[in-house]
mmCIF file of C-alpha atoms in Angstrom:
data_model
loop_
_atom_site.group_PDB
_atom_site.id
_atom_site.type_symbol
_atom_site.label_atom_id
_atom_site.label_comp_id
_atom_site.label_asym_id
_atom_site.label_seq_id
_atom_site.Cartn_x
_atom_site.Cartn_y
_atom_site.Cartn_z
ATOM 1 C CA UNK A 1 -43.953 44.042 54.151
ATOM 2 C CA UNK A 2 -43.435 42.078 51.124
ATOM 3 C CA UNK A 3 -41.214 43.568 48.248
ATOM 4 C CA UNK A 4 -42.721 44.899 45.149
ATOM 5 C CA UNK A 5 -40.801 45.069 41.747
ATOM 6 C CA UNK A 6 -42.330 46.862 38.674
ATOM 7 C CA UNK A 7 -40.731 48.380 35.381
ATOM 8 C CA UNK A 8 -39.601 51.743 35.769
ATOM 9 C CA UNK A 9 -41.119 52.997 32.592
ATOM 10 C CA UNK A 10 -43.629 52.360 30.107
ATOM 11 C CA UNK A 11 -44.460 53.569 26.723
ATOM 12 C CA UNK A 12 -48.190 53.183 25.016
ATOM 13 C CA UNK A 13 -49.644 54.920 21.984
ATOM 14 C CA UNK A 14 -53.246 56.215 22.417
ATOM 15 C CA UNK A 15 -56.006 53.887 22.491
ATOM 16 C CA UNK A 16 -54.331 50.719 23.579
ATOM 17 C CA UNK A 17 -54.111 48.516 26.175
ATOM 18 C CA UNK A 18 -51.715 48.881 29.060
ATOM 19 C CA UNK A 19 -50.461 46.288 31.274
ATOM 20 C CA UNK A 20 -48.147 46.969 34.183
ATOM 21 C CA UNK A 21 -47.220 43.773 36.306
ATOM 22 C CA UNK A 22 -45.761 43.631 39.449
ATOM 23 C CA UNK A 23 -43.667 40.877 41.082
ATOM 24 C CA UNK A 24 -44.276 40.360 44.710
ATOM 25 C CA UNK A 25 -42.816 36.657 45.094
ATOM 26 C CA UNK A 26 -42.806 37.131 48.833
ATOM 27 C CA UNK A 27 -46.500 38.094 49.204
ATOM 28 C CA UNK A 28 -48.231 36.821 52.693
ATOM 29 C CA UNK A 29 -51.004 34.915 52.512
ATOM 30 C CA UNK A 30 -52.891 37.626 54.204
ATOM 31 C CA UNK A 31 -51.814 40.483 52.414
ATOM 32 C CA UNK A 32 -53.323 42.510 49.617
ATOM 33 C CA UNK A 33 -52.326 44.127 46.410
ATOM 34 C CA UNK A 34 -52.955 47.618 45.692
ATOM 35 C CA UNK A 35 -52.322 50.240 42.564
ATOM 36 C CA UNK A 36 -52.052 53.652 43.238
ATOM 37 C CA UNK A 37 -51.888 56.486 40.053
ATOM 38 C CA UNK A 38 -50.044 59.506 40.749
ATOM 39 C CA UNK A 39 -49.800 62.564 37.924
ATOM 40 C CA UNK A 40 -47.658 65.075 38.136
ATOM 41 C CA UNK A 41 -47.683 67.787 41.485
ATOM 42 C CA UNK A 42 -50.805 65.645 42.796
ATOM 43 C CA UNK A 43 -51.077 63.063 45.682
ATOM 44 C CA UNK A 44 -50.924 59.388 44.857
ATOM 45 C CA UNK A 45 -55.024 58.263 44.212
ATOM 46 C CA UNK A 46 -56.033 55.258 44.941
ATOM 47 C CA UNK A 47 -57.033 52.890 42.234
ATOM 48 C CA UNK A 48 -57.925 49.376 42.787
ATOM 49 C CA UNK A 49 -57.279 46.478 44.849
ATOM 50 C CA UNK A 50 -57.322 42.859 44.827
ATOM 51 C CA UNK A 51 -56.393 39.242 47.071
ATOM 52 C CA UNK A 52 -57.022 36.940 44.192
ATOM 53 C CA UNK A 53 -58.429 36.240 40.853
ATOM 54 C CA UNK A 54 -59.532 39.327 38.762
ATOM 55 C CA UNK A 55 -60.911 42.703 40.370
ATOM 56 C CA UNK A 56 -62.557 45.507 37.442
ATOM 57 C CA UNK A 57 -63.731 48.785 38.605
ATOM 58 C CA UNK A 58 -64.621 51.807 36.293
ATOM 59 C CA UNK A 59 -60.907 52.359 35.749
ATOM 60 C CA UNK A 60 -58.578 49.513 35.739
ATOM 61 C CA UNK A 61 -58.791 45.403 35.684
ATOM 62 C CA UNK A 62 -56.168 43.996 38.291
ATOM 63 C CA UNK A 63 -55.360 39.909 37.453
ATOM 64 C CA UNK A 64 -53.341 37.918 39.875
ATOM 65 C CA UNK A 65 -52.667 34.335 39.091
ATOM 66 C CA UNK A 66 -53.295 31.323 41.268
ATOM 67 C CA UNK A 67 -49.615 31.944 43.411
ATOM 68 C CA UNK A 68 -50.343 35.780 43.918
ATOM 69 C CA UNK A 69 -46.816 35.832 42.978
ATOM 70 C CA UNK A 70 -47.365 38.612 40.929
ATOM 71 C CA UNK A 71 -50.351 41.794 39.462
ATOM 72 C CA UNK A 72 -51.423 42.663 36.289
ATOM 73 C CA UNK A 73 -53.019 46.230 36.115
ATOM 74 C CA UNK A 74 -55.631 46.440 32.966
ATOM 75 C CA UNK A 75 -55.537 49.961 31.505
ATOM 76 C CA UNK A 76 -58.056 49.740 28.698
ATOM 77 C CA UNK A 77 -57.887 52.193 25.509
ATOM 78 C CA UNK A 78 -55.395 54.486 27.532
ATOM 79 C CA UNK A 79 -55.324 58.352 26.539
ATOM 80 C CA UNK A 80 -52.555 60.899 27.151
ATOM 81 C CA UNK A 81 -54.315 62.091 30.585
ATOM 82 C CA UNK A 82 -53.496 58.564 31.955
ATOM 83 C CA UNK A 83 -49.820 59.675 31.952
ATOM 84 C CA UNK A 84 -49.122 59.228 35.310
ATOM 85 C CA UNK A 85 -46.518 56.931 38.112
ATOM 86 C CA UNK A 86 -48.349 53.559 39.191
ATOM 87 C CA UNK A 87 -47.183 52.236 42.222
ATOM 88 C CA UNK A 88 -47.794 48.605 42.947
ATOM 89 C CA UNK A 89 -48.217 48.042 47.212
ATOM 90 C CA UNK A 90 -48.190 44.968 49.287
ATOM 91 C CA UNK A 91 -49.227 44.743 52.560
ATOM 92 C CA UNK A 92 -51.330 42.874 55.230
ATOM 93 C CA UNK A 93 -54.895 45.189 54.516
ATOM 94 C CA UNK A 94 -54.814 46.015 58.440
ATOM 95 C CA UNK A 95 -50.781 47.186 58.564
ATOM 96 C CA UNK A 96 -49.925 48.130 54.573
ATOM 97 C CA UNK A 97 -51.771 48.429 51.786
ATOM 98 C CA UNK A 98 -55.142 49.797 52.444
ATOM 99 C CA UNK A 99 -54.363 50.803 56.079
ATOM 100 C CA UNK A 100 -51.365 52.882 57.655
ATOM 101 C CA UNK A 101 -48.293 53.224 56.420
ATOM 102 C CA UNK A 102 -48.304 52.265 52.764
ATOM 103 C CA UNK A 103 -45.029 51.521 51.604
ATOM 104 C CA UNK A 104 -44.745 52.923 48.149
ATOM 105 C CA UNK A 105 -41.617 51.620 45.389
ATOM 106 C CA UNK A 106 -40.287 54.339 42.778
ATOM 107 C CA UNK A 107 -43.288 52.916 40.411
ATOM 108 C CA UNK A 108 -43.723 52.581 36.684
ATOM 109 C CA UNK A 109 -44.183 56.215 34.624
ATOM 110 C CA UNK A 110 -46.335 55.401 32.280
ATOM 111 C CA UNK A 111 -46.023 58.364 28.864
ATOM 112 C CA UNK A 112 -48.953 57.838 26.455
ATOM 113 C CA UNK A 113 -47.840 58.844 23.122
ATOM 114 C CA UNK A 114 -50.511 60.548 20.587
ATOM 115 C CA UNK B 1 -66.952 66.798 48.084
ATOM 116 C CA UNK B 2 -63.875 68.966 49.661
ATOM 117 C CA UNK B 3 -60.620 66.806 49.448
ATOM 118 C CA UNK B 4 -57.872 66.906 51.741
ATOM 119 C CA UNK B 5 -55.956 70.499 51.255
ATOM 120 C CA UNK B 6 -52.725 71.549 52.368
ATOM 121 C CA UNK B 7 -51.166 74.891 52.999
ATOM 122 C CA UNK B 8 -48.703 76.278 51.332
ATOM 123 C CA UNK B 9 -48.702 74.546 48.428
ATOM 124 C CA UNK B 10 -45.331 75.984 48.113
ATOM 125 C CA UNK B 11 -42.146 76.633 51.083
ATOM 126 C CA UNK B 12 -39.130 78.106 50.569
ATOM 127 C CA UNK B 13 -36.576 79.001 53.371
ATOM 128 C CA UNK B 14 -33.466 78.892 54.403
ATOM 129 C CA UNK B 15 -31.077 76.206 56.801
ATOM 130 C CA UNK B 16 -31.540 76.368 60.041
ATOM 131 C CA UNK B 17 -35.241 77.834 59.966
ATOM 132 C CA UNK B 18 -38.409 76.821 61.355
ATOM 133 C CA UNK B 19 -41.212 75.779 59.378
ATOM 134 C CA UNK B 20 -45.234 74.644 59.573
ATOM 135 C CA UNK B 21 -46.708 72.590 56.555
ATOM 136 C CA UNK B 22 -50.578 72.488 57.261
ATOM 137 C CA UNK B 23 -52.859 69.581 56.274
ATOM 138 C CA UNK B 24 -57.130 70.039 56.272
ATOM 139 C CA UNK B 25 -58.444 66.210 55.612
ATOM 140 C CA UNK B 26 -61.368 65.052 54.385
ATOM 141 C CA UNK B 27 -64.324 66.102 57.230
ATOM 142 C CA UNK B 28 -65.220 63.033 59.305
ATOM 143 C CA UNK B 29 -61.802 61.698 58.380
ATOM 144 C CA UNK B 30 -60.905 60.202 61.676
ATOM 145 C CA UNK B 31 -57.127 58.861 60.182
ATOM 146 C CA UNK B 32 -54.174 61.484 58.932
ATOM 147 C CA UNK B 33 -50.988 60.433 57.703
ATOM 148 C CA UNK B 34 -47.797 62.635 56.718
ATOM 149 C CA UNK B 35 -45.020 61.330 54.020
ATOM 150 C CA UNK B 36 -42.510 62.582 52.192
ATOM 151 C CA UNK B 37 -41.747 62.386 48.758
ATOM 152 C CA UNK B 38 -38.580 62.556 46.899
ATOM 153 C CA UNK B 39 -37.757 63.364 43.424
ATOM 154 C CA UNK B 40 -38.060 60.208 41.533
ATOM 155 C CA UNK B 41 -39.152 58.014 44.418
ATOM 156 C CA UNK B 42 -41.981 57.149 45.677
ATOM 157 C CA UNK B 43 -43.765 58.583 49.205
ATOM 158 C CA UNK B 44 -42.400 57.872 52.376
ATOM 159 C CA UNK B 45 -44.540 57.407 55.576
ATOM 160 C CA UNK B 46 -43.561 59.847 58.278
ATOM 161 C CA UNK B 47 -46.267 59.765 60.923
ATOM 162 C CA UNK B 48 -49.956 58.371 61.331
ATOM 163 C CA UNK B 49 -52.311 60.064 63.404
ATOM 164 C CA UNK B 50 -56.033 58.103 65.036
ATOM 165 C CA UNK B 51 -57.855 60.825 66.344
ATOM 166 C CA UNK B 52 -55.691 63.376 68.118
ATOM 167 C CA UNK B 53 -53.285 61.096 69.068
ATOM 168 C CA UNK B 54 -49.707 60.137 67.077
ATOM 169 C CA UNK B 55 -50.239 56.199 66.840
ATOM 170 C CA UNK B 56 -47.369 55.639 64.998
ATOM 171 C CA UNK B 57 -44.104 58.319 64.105
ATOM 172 C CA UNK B 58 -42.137 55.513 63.366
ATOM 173 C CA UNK B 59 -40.726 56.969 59.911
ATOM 174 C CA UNK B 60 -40.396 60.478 60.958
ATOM 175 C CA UNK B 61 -36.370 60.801 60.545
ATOM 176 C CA UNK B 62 -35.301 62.358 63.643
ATOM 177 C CA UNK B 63 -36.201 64.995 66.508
ATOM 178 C CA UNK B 64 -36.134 67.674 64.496
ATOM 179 C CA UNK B 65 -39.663 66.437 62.863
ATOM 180 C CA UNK B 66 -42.524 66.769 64.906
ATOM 181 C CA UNK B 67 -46.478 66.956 64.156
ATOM 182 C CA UNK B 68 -49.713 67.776 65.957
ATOM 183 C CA UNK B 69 -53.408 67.002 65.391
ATOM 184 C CA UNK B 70 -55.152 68.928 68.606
ATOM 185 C CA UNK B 71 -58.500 68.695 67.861
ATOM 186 C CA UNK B 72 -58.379 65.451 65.423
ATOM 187 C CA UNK B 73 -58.863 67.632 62.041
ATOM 188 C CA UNK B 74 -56.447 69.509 60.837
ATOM 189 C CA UNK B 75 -52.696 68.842 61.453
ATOM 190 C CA UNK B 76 -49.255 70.576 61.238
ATOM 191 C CA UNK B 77 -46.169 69.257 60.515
ATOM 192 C CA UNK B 78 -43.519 71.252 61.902
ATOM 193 C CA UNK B 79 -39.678 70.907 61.153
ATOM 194 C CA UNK B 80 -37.243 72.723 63.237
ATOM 195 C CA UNK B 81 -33.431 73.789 62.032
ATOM 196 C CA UNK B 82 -34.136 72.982 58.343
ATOM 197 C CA UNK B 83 -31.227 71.035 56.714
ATOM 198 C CA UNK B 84 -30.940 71.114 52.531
ATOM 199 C CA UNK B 85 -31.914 67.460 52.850
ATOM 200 C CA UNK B 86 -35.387 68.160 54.172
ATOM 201 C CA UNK B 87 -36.237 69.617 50.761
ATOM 202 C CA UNK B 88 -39.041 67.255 49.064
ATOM 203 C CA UNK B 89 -42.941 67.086 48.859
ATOM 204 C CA UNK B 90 -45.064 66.380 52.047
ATOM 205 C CA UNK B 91 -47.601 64.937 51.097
ATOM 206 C CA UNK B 92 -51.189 64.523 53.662
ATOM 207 C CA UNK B 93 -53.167 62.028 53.617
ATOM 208 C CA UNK B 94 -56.543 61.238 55.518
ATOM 209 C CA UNK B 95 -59.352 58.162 55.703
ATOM 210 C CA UNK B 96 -62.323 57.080 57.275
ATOM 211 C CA UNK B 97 -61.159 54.732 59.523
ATOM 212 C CA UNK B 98 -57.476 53.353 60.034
ATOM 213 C CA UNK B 99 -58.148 50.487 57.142
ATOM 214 C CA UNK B 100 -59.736 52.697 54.591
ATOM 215 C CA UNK B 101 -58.339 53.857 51.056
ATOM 216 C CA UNK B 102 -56.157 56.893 51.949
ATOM 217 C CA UNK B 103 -56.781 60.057 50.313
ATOM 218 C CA UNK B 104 -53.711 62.321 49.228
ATOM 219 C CA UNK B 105 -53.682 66.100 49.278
ATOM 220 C CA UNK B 106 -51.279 68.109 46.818
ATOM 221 C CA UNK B 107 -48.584 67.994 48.934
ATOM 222 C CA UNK B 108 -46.772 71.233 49.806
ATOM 223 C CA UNK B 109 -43.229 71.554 47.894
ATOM 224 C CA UNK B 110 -40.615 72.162 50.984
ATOM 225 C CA UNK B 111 -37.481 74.035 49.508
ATOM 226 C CA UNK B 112 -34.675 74.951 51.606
ATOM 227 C CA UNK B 113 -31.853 76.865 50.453
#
């Protein structure tokens, strides 16, 4: 499975924007990107997922440039209960991310600040 | 609806002792997964179950790890002689089908002293 690497830590004040990118410059061309949230004594949830282009859901954007060589996730107007570990996955969709086995990095903790 | 529940959400015990972490997935959930989680790192896959069948234990460690699904629902992870380094969260996970967004539980909290 392709290597992911994301910043360990982020800080955002209330109400702004948040963007966590990912580097994957050994992506497949069949594999998928996928952002998982994970607060505090809970399970990792998952969030959104993309191949190409731009995905937007109720939560989150996800951009990924032409190469796929790298992820943007969009947190819009963040508030202090999106403090929380985003993990950034790579995998074919029918043996990583989104199937089996997801292989999970130490993620970005993300601390919203009031 | 229900999410996928595991029992105890809490373990504490000592080396060398048996234990059973329980995992109830999501009903209809055909796909359960086990992984362990560190502190400060991110989950590790242990074991994937289709059905009642293991279809892949490929990351569970070593003998001492073992899991069952009998009847395709619920499952048990069971760890025997209990070293210090077994202490993490095991986390459960279940989904629809093999290639559908996995759904964690709270993970029980494995301690041992």
């Amino acid at each position: 499975l392709a290597k992911t690497t994301q910043p360990i830590s982020m800080d955002s004040y209330e109400g702004q924007e948040v963007n966590i990118t990912c580097s994957h410059n050994n992506i497949a061309t069949n594999d998928y990107i996928t952002w998982y949230q994970q607060f505090p004594s809970q399970g990792p949830r998952f969030i959104i997922q993309g191949y190409k282009t731009k995905v937007t859901n109720e939560v989150a954007s996800l951009f990924i440039p032409a190469d796929r060589k790298s992820s943007t996730l969009s947190l819009p107007r963040v508030s202090l209960s999106d403090t929380a570990v985003y993990y950034c996955l790579v995998g074919d969709r029918n043996s990583g991310a989104g199937s089996y086995q997801l292989t999970f990095g130490k993620g970005t903790k993300l601390s919203v600040i009031p | 609806g229900a999410g996928v529940s595991q029992t105890p959400s809490n373990k504490v015990t000592e080396k060398g002792k048996y234990v059973e972490l329980r995992c109830d997935p999501i009903s209809g959930h055909t796909a359960l997964y086990w992984y362990r989680q560190s502190l400060g790192q991110g989950p590790e896959f242990l074991i994937y179950f289709q059905g009642t069948g293991a279809a892949d234990d490929s990351g569970l460690p070593n003998d001492r790890f073992f899991a069952v699904r009998p009847e395709g629902s619920v499952s048990t992870l069971k760890i025997q002689r209990t070293e210090r380094g077994d202490s993490a969260v095991y986390l459960c996970a279940s989904s629809p089908r093999v290639s559908g967004t996995q759904y964690f539980g709270p993970g029980t909290r494995l301690l041992v002293l």
